[in-house]
Tab-separated table of C-alpha atoms in Angstrom:
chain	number	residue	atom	x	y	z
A	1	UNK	CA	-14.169	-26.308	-19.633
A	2	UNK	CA	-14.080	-22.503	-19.754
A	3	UNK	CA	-15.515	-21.015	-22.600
A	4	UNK	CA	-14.052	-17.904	-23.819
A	5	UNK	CA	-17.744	-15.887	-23.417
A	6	UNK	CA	-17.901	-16.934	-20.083
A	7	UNK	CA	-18.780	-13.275	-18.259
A	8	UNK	CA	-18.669	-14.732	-14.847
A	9	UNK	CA	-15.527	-15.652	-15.289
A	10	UNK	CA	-14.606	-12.102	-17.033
A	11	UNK	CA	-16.299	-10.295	-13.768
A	12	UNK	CA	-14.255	-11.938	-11.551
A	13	UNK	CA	-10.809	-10.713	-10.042
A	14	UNK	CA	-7.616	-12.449	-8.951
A	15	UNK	CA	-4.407	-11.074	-7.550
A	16	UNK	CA	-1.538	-13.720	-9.550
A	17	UNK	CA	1.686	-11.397	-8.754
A	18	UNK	CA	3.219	-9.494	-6.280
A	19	UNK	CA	6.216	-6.819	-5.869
A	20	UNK	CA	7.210	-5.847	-2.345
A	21	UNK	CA	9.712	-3.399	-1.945
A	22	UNK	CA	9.215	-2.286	1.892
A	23	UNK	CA	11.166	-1.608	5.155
A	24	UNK	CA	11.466	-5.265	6.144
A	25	UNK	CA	11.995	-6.712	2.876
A	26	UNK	CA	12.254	-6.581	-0.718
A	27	UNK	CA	10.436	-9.075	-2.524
A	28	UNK	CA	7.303	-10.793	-1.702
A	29	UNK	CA	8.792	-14.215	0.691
A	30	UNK	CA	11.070	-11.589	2.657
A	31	UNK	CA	8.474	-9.259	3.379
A	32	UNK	CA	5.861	-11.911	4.082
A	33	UNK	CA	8.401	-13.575	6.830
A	34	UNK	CA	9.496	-10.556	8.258
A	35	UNK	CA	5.422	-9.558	8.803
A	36	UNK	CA	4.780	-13.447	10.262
A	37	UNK	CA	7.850	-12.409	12.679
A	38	UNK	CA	7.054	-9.373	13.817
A	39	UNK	CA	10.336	-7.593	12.170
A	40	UNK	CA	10.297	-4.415	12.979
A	41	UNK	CA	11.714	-2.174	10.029
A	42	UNK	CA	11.745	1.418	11.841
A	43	UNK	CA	15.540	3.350	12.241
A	44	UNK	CA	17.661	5.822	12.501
A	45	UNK	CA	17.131	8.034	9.358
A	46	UNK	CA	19.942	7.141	7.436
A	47	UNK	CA	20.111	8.502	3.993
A	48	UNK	CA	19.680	12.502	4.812
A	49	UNK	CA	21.168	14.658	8.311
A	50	UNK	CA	18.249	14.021	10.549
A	51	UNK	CA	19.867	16.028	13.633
A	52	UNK	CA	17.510	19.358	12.626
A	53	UNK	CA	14.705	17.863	12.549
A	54	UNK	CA	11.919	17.035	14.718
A	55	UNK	CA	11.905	13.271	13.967
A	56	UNK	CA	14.891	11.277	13.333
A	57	UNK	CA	13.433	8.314	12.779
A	58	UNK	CA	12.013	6.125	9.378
A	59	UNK	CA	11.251	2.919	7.790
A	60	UNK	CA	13.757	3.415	5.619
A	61	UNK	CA	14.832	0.124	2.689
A	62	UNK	CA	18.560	0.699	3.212
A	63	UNK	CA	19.426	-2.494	1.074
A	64	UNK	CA	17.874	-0.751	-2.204
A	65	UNK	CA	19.914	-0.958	-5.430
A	66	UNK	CA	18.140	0.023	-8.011
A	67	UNK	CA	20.954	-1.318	-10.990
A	68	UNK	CA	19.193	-4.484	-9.794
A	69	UNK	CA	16.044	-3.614	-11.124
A	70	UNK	CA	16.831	-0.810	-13.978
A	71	UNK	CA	20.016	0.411	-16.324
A	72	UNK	CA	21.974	2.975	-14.437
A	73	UNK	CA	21.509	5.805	-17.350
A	74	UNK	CA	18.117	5.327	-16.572
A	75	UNK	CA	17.905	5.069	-12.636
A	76	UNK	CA	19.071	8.495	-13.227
A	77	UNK	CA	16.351	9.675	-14.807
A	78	UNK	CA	14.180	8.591	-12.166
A	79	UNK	CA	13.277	9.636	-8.841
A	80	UNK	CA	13.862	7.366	-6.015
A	81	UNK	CA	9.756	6.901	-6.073
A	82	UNK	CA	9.540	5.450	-9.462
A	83	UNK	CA	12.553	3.605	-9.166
A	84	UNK	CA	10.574	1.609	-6.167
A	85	UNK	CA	7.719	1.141	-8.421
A	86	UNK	CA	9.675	-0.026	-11.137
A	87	UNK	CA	11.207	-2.480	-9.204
A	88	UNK	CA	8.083	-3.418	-7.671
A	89	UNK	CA	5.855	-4.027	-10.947
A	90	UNK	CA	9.219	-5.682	-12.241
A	91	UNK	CA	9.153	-8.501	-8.864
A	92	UNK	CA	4.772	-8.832	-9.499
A	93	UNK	CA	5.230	-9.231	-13.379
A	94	UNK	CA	7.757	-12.164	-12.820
A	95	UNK	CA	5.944	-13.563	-9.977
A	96	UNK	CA	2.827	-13.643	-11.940
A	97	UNK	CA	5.142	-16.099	-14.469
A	98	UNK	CA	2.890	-14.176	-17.267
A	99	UNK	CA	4.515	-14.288	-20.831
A	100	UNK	CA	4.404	-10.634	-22.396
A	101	UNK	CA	5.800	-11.648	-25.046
A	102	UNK	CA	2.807	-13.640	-25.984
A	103	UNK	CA	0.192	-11.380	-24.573
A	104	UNK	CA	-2.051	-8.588	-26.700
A	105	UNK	CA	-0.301	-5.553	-24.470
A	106	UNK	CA	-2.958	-3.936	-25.579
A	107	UNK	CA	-5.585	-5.051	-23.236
A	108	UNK	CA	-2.460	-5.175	-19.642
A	109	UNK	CA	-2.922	-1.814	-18.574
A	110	UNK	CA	-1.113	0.416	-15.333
A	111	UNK	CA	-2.840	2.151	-12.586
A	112	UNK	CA	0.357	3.241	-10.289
A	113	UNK	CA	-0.026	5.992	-7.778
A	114	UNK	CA	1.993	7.916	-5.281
A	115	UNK	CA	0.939	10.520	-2.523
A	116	UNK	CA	3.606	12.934	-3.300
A	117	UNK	CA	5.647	12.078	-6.203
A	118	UNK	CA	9.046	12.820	-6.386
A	119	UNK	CA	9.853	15.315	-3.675
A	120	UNK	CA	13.331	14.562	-3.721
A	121	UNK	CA	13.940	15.421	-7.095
A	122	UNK	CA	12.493	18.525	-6.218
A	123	UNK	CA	14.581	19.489	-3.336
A	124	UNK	CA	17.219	18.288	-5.257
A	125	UNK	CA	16.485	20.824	-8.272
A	126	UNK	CA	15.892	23.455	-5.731
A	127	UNK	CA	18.978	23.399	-3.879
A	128	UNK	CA	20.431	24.112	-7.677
A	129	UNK	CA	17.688	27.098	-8.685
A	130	UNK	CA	18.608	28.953	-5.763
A	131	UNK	CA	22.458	27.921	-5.290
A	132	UNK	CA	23.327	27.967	-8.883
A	133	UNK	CA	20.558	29.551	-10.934
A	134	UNK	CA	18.199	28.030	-13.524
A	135	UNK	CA	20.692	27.410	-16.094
A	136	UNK	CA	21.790	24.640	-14.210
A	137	UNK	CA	18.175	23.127	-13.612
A	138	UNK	CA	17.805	19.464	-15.203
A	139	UNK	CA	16.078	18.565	-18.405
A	140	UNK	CA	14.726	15.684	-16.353
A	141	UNK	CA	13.677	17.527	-13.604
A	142	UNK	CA	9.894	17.567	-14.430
A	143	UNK	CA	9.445	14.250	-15.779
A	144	UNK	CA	11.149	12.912	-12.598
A	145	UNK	CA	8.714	14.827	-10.499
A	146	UNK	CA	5.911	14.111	-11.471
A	147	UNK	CA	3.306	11.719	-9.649
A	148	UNK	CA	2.094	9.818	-13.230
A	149	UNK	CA	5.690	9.339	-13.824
A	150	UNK	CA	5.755	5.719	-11.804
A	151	UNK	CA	2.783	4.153	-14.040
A	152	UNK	CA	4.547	5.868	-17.236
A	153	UNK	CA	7.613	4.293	-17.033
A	154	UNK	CA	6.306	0.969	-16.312
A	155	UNK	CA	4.407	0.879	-18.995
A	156	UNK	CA	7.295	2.450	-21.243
A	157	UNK	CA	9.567	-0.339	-19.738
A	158	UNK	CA	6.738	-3.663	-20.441
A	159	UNK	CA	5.454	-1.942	-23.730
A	160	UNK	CA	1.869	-2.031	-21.910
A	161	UNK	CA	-0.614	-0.145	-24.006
A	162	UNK	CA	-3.770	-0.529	-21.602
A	163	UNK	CA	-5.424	1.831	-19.664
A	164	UNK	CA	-3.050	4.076	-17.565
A	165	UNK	CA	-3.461	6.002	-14.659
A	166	UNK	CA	-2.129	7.372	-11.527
A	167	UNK	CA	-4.829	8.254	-8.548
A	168	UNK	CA	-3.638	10.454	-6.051
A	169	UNK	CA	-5.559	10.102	-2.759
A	170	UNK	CA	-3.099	10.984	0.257
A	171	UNK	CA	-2.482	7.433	2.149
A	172	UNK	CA	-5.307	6.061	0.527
A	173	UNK	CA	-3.437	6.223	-2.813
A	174	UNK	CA	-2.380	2.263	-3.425
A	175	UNK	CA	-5.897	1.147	-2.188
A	176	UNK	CA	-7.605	3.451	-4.960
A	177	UNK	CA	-5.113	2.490	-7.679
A	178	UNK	CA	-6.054	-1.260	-6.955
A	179	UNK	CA	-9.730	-0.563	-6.759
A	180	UNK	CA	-10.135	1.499	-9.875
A	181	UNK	CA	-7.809	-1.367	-11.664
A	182	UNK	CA	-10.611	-3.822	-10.592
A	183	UNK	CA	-13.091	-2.125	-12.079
A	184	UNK	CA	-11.317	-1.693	-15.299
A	185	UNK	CA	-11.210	-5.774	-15.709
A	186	UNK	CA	-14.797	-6.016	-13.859
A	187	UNK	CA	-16.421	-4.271	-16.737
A	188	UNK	CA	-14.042	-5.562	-19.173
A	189	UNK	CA	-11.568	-3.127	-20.769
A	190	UNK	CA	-8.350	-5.007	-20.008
A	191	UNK	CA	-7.359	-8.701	-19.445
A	192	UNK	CA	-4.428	-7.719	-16.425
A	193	UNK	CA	-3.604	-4.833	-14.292
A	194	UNK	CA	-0.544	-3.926	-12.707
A	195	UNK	CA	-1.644	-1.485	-9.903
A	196	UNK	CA	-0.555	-0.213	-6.532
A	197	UNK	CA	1.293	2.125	-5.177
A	198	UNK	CA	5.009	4.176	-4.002
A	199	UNK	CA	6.413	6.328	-2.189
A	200	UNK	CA	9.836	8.035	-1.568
A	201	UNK	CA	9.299	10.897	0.874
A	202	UNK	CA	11.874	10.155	3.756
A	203	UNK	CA	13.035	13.939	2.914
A	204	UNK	CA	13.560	17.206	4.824
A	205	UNK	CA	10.558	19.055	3.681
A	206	UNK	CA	7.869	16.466	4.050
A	207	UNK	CA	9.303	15.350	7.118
A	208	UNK	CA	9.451	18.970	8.775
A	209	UNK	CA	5.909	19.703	7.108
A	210	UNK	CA	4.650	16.722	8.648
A	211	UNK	CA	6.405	17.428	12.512
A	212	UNK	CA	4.777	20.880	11.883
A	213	UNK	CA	1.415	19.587	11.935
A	214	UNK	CA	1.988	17.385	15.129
A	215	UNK	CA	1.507	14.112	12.609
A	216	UNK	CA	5.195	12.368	13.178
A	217	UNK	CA	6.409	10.594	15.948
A	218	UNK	CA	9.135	12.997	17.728
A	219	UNK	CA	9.426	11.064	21.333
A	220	UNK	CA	11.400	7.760	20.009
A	221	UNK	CA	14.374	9.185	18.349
A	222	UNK	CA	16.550	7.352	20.793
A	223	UNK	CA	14.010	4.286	20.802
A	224	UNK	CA	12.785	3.433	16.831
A	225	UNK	CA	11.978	0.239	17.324
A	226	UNK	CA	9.220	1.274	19.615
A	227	UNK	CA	7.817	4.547	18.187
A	228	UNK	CA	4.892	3.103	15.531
A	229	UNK	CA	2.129	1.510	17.990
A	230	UNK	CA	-1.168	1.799	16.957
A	231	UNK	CA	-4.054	1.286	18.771
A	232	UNK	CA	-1.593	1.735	21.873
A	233	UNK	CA	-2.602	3.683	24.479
A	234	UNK	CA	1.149	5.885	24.311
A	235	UNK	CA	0.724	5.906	20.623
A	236	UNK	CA	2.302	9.913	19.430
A	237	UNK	CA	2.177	9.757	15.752
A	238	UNK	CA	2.724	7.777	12.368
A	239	UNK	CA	6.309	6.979	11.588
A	240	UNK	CA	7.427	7.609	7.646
A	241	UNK	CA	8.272	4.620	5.458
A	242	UNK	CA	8.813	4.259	1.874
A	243	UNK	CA	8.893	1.774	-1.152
A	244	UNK	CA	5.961	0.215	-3.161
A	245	UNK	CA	3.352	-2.412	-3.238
A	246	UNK	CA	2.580	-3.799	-6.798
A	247	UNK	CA	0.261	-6.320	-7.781
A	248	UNK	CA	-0.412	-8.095	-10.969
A	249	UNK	CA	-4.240	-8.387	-11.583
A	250	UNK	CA	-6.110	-10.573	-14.059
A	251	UNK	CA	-9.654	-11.503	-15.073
A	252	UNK	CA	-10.164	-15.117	-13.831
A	253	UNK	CA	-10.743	-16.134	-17.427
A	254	UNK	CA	-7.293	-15.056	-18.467
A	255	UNK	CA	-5.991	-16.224	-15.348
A	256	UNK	CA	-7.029	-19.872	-16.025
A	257	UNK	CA	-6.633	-19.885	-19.684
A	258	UNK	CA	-2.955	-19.453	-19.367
A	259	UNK	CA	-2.715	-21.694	-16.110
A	260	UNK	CA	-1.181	-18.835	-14.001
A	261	UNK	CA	0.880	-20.542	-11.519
A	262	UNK	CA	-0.487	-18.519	-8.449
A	263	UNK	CA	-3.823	-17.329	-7.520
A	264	UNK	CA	-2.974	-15.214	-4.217
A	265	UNK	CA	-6.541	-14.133	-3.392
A	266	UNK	CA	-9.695	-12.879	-5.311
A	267	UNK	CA	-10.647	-9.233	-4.870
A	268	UNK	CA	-14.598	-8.698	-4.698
A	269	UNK	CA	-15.418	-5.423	-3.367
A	270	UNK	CA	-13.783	-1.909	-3.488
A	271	UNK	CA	-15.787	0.960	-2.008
A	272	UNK	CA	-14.685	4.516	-2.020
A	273	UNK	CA	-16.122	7.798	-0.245
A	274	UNK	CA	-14.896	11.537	1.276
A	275	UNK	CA	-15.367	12.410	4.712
A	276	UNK	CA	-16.052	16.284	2.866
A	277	UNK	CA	-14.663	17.175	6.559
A	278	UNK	CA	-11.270	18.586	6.999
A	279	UNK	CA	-7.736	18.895	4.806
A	280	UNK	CA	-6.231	16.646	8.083
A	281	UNK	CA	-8.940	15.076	10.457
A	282	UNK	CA	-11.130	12.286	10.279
A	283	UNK	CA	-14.649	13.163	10.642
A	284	UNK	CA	-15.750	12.105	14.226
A	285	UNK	CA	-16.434	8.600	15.010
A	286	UNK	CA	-15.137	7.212	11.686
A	287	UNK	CA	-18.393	8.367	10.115
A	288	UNK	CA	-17.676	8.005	6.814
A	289	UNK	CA	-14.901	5.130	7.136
A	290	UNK	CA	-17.569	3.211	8.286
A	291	UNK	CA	-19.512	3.730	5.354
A	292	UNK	CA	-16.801	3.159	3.039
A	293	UNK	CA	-16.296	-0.030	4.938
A	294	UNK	CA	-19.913	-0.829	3.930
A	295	UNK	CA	-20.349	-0.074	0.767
A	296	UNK	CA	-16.844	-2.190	-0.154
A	297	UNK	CA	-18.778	-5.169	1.336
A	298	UNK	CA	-22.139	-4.418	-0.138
A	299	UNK	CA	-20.235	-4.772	-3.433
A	300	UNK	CA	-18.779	-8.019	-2.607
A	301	UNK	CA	-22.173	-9.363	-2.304
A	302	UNK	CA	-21.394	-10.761	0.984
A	303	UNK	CA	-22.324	-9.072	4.142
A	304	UNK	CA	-20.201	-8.284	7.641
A	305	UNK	CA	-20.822	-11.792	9.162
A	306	UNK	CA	-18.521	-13.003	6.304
A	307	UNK	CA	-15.458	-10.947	7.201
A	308	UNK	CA	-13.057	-12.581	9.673
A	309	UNK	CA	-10.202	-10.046	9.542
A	310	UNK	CA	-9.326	-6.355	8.979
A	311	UNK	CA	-6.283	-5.321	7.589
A	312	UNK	CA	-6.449	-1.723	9.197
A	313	UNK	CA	-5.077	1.411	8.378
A	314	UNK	CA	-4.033	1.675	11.791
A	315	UNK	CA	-1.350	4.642	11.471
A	316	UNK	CA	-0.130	5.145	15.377
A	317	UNK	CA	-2.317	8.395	15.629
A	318	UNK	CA	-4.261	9.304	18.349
A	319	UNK	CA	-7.381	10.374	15.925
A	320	UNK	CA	-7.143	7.509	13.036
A	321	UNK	CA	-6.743	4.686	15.708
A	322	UNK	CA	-9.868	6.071	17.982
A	323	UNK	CA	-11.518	6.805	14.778
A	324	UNK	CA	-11.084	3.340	12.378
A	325	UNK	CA	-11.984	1.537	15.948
A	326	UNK	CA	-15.598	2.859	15.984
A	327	UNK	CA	-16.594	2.259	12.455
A	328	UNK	CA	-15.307	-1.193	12.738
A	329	UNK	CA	-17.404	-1.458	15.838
A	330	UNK	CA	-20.365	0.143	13.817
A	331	UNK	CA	-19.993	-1.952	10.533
A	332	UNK	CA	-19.805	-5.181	12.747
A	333	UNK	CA	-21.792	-4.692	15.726
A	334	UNK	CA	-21.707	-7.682	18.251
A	335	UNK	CA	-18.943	-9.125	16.128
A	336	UNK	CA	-16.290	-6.493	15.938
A	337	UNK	CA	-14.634	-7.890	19.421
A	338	UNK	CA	-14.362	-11.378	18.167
A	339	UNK	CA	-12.746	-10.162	14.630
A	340	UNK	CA	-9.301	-9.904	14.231
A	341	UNK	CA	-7.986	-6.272	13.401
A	342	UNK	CA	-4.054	-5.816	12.666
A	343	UNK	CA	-1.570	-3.231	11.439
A	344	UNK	CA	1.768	-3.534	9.324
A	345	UNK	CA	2.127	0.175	10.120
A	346	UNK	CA	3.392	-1.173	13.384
A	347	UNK	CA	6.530	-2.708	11.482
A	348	UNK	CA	6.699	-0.813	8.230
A	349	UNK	CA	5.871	2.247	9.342
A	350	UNK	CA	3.793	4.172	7.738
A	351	UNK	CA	4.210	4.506	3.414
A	352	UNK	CA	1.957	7.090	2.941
A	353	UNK	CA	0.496	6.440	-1.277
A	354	UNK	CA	2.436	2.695	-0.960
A	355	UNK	CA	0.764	1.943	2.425
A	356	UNK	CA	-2.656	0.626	0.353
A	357	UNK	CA	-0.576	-1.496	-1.965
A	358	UNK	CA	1.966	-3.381	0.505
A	359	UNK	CA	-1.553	-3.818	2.859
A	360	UNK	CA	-3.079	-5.887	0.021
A	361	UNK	CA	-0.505	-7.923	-0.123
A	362	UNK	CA	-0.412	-8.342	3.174
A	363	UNK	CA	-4.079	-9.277	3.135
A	364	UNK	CA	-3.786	-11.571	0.177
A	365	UNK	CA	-0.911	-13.468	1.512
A	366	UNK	CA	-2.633	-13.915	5.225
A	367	UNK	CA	-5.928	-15.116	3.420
A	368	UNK	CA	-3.644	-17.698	1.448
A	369	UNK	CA	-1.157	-18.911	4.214
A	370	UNK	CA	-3.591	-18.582	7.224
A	371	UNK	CA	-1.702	-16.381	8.987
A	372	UNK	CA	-2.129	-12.732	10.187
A	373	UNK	CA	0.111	-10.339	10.628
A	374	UNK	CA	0.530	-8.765	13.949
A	375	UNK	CA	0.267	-5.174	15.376
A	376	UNK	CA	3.732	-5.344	17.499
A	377	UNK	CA	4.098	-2.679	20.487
A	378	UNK	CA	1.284	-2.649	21.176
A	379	UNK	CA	1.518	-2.818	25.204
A	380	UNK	CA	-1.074	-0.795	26.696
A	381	UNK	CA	-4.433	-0.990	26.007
A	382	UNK	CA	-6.560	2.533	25.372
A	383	UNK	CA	-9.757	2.932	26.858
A	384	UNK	CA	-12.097	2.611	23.797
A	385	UNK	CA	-10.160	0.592	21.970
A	386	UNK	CA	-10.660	-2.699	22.668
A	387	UNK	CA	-10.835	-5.265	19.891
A	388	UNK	CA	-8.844	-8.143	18.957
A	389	UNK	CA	-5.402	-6.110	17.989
A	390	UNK	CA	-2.973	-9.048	17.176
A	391	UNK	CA	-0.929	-7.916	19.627
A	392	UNK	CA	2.987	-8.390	19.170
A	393	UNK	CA	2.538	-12.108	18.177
A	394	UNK	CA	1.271	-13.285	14.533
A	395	UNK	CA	-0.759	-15.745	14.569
A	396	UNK	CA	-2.454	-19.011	12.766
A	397	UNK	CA	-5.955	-18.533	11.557
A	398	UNK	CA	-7.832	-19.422	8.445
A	399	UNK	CA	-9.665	-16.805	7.147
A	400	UNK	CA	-12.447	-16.678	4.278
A	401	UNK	CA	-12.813	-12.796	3.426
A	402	UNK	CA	-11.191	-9.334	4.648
A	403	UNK	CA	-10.692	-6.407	4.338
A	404	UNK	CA	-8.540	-3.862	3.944
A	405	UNK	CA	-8.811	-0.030	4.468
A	406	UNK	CA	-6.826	2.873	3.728
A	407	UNK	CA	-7.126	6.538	5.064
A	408	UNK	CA	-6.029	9.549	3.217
A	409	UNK	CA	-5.938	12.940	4.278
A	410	UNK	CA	-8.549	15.168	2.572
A	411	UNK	CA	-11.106	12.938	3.705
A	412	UNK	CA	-10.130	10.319	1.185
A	413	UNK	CA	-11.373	6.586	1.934
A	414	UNK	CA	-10.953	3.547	0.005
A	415	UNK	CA	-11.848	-0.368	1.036
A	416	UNK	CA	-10.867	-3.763	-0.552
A	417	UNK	CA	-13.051	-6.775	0.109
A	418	UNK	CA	-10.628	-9.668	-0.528
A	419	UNK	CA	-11.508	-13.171	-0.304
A	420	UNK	CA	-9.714	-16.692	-0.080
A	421	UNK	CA	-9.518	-18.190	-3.560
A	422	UNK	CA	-11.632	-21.725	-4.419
A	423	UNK	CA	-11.754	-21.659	-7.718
């Protein structure tokens, strides 16, 4: 019998929904079979004139409506960003089977982030200012912009009063908006979270910022499907994606007292640091993602022997791939060959403030179904890096923890320590 005082129960963390809008499939069973396949979601840019720019090529979600998810009058109010996360909280909080209607909204809070916000409202309202002056500006056009605006009009849309917030940590965005929603239900002010994270920047201006600073892939316009392979030795650069990862998190207690028909995976450790290095780089040798690495497990109270599989951040760049390889190698010693080390990136592409969200998922579904996701082109190995990539093939394993990192420039770094659930 629970009883309702029961703090271990209240300290502990379970993932009960989840909302995939991604490149390979909307909605959590089509994006979990096209990972266990080995889909590959990267194109042809489809929804702006590519032909200026360096890199042509996306993981774009081509089949997005949003009138599926939201009234038109307001889709229209919202930039493509929030209208992913929207959508996203929208598939969690009816996969979680949770009755808001029944629930004190008071304690189900938000913590929804992106890594740029809505960009293409901006460019948008731009064009106008300079074409057409600011009388013809939008009322809408700052609400639409900005990054909270994802988390505020979820909660606006599920009348959730909790606490809300929006972290904004580069590519480590989603993994930071998870974390910090842990901690909110580890120490007790809210019963569920709906965290994660989007992102809508398939735009000129990120795209040409990003091509400027030697970051995108350029070499595979002609060949998409091959462009994001990381930890390959001809690996050139990340490949954009967009959408958002969403999950529905609850104390255990709640969980249980309302017989939630899914308990995906329990989350038991979130560690976050800053390289303090450089706006772009890693700091050599994955000092501090190593660390970060650490002090997520430290926090799970169980120690590197215990993890059988990292969900990495793995982005197709010559730097992050060197760099994430040698502070696995440090946090695992002996063990990091033998431990199996995989990247969605390699399908998705890469979703920037969403790519920490859609990664947890990821994880939590490979720790239920005992299968892990593979890192597909990857063809040649790269002296250096030599661990156990999942190459091209998914494949059958039980797993009892992992974990999952996410990289963000400015030095940000943020872990989750996930484990298989047992009751």
């Amino acid at each position: 019998m629970i009883e309702k005082g029961d703090d271990k129960l209240k300290n502990r963390v379970v993932i009960t929904g989840i909302g995939a809008v991604t490149p390979i499939g909307i909605g959590k069973d089509n994006f979990w079979q096209a990972l266990i396949d080995g889909k590959n979601g990267i194109k042809k840019i489809s929804r702006i004139d590519p032909s200026d720019l360096p890199s042509q090529i996306a993981g774009e979600i081509p089949d997005f409506n949003p009138d599926d998810f939201i009234d038109k009058k307001e889709a229209k109010r919202m930039d493509r960003y929030t209208q992913f996360a929207v959508a996203a909280a929208d598939l969690a909080i009816i996969d979680s089977e949770i009755d808001l209607e029944s629930e004190n909204l008071d304690r189900i809070g938000t913590f929804v982030g992106t890594g740029i916000g809505g960009i293409e409202t901006m460019h948008n309202q731009y064009e106008k200012l300079f074409d057409k002056g600011p009388s013809k500006i939008s009322p809408f056009f700052v609400p639409m912009m900005i990054p909270n605006m994802a988390a505020g009009q979820i909660t606006i849309l599920h009348h959730l009063h909790g606490p809300s917030s929006c972290t904004v940590t580069a590519c480590a965005t989603g993994t930071n908006c998870i974390g910090d929603a842990f901690r909110v239900l580890q120490r007790g002010d809210a019963d569920v979270m709906v965290a994660g994270g989007t992102e809508a920047s398939i735009s000129p201006a990120p795209i040409a910022g990003f091509c400027a600073m030697k970051a995108l892939c350029t070499d595979h316009n002609d060949d998409p499907e091959h462009a994001s392979r990381p930890f390959d030795k001809n690996r050139s650069g990340f490949v954009m994606g967009e959408g958002s990862g969403i999950v529905v998190l609850e104390t255990l207690e709640h969980a249980l007292k309302r017989s939630a028909p899914h308990i995906y995976a329990e989350i038991i450790g979130y560690g976050s640091n800053s390289d303090a290095y450089h706006m772009t780089s890693p700091a050599p040798h994955g000092e501090f993602q190593s660390k970060c690495m650490q002090l997520a497990i430290n926090d799970s109270g169980l120690t590197a022997d215990d993890i059988d599989y990292v969900n990495a951040h793995g982005t197709s760049t010559s730097m992050n791939d060197a760099g994430e390889t040698e502070a696995i190698k440090v946090v695992f010693g002996a063990r990091a060959k033998s431990i199996a080390v995989s990247s969605i990136k390699s399908m998705t592409g890469h979703l920037l403030g969403a790519a920490g969200g859609i990664e947890c998922i990821a994880t939590a579904l490979s720790l239920q179904n005992g299968i892990l996701p593979p890192t597909i082109n990857y063809e040649t190995p790269d002296e250096g890096l030599d661990l156990d990539y999942v190459p091209n093939k998914s494949r059958e394993q039980k797993i009892r923890a992992a974990i999952s990192n996410s990289f963000g420039f400015g030095g940000h770094n943020a872990c989750l320590v996930l484990k298989k659930y047992e009751g």
